[in-house]
Short mmCIF file of C-alpha atoms in Angstrom, two decimals:
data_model
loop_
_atom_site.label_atom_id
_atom_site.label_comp_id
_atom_site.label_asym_id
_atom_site.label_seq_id
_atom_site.Cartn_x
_atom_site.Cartn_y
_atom_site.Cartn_z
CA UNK A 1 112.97 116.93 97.36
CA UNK A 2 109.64 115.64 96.21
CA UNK A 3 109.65 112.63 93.63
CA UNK A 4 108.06 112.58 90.18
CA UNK A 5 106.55 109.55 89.07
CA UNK A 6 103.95 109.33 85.88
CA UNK A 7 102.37 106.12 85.11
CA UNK A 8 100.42 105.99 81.68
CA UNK A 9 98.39 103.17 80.57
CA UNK A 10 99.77 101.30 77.65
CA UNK A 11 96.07 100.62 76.48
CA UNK A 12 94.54 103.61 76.88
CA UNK A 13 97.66 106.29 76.98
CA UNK A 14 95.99 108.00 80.24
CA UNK A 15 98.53 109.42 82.43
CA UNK A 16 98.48 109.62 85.85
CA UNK A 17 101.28 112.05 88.02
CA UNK A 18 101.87 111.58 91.26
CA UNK A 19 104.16 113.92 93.66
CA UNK A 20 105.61 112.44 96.77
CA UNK A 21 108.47 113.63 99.12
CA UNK A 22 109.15 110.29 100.62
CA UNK A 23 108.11 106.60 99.98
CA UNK A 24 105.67 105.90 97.39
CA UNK A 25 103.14 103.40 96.50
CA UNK A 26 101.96 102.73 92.93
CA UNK A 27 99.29 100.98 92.47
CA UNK A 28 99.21 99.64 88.57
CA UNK A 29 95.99 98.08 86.99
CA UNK A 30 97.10 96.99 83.46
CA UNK A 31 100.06 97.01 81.83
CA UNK A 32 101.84 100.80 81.96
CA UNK A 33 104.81 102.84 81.76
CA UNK A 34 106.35 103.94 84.77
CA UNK A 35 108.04 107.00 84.37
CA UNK A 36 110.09 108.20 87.32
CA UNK A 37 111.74 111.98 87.14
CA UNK A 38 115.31 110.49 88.22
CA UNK A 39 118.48 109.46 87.08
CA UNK A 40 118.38 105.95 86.73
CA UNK A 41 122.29 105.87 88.48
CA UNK A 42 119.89 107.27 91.92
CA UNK A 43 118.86 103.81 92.18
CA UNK A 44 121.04 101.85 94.71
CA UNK A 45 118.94 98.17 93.81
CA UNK A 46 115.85 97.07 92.42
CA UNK A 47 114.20 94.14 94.10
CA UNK A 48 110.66 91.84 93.09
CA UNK A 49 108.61 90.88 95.56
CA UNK A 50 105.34 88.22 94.24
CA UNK A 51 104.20 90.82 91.33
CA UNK A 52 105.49 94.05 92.67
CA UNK A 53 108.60 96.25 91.86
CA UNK A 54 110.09 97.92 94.61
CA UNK A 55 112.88 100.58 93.64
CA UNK A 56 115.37 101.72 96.26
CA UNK A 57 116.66 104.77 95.59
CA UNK A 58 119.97 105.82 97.03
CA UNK A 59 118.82 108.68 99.08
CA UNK A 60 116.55 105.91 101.18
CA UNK A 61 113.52 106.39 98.92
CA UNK A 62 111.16 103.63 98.17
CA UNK A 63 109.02 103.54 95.31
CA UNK A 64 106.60 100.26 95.26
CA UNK A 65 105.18 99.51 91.92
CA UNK A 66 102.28 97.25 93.17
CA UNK A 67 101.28 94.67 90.11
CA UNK A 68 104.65 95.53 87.86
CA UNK A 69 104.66 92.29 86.63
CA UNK A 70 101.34 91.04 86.04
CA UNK A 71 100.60 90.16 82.39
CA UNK A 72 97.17 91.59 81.28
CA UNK A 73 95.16 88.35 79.47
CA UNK A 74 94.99 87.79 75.84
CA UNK A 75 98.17 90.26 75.21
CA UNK A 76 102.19 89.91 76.31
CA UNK A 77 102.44 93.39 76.81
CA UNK A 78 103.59 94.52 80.44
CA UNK A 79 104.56 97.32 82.33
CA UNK A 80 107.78 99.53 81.69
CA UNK A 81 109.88 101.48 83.56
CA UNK A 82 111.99 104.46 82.06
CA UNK A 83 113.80 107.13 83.80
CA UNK A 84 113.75 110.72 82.89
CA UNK A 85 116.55 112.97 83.95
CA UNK A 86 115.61 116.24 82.16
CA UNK A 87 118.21 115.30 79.58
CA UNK A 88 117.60 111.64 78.15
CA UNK A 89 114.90 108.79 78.69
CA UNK A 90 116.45 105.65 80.28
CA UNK A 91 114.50 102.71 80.00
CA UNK A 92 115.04 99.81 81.97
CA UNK A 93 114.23 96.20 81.57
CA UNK A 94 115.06 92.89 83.70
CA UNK A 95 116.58 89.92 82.93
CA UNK A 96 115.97 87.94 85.74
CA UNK A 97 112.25 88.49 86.41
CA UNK A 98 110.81 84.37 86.55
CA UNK A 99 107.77 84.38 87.94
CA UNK A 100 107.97 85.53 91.70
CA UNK A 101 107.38 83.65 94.75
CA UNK A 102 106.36 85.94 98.16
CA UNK A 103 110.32 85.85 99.01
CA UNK A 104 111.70 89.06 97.68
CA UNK A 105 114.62 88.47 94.76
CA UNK A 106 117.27 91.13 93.97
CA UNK A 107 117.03 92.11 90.49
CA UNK A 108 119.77 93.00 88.17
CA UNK A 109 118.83 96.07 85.99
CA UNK A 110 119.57 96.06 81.86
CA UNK A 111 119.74 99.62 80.20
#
């Protein structure tokens, strides 16, 4: 089954799809919404390593948000991630996301 995964700029609303059927990298500029075509109960953990997000899904998929939490200068937006199941948007949001060091910390997930 191929993955889903749209990732739209928050600054300039472009979206870009992209259509894997294994591990995925996404590489993210500026703060953006990362929209993944998945239940958000698929994922098994969610873990930050230095600025990137890397979701583990529970089917063994990886999805690596390169630059998830970088802050663009002069604003305090930064990037989102929502899940879209065909029936409702899930967004989710981190509690636990001080700044990262280059050991990887588990991440506990708020919806």
């Amino acid at each position: 089954m191929s993955l889903i995964i749209d990732v739209i700029s928050r600054k300039t609303s472009v979206k870009q799809t992209l259509i894997n059927p294994g591990d995925v990298t996404v590489v993210i500029y500026e703060p953006s919404v990362v929209q993944v075509h998945a239940q958000a109960s698929a994922v098994a953990r969610y873990v930050r390593e230095g600025n990137d997000l890397l979701i583990y899904m529970q089917d063994g998929t990886v999805i690596r948000c390169n630059g998830y939490f970088l802050q663009a200068a002069n604003t305090a937006e930064q990037s989102e991630l929502v899940f879209a199941d065909g029936q409702q948007l899930t967004h989710v949001t981190f509690a636990d996301t001080a700044a990262g060091g280059l050991a990887p910390v588990e991440l506990t997930a708020q919806t």
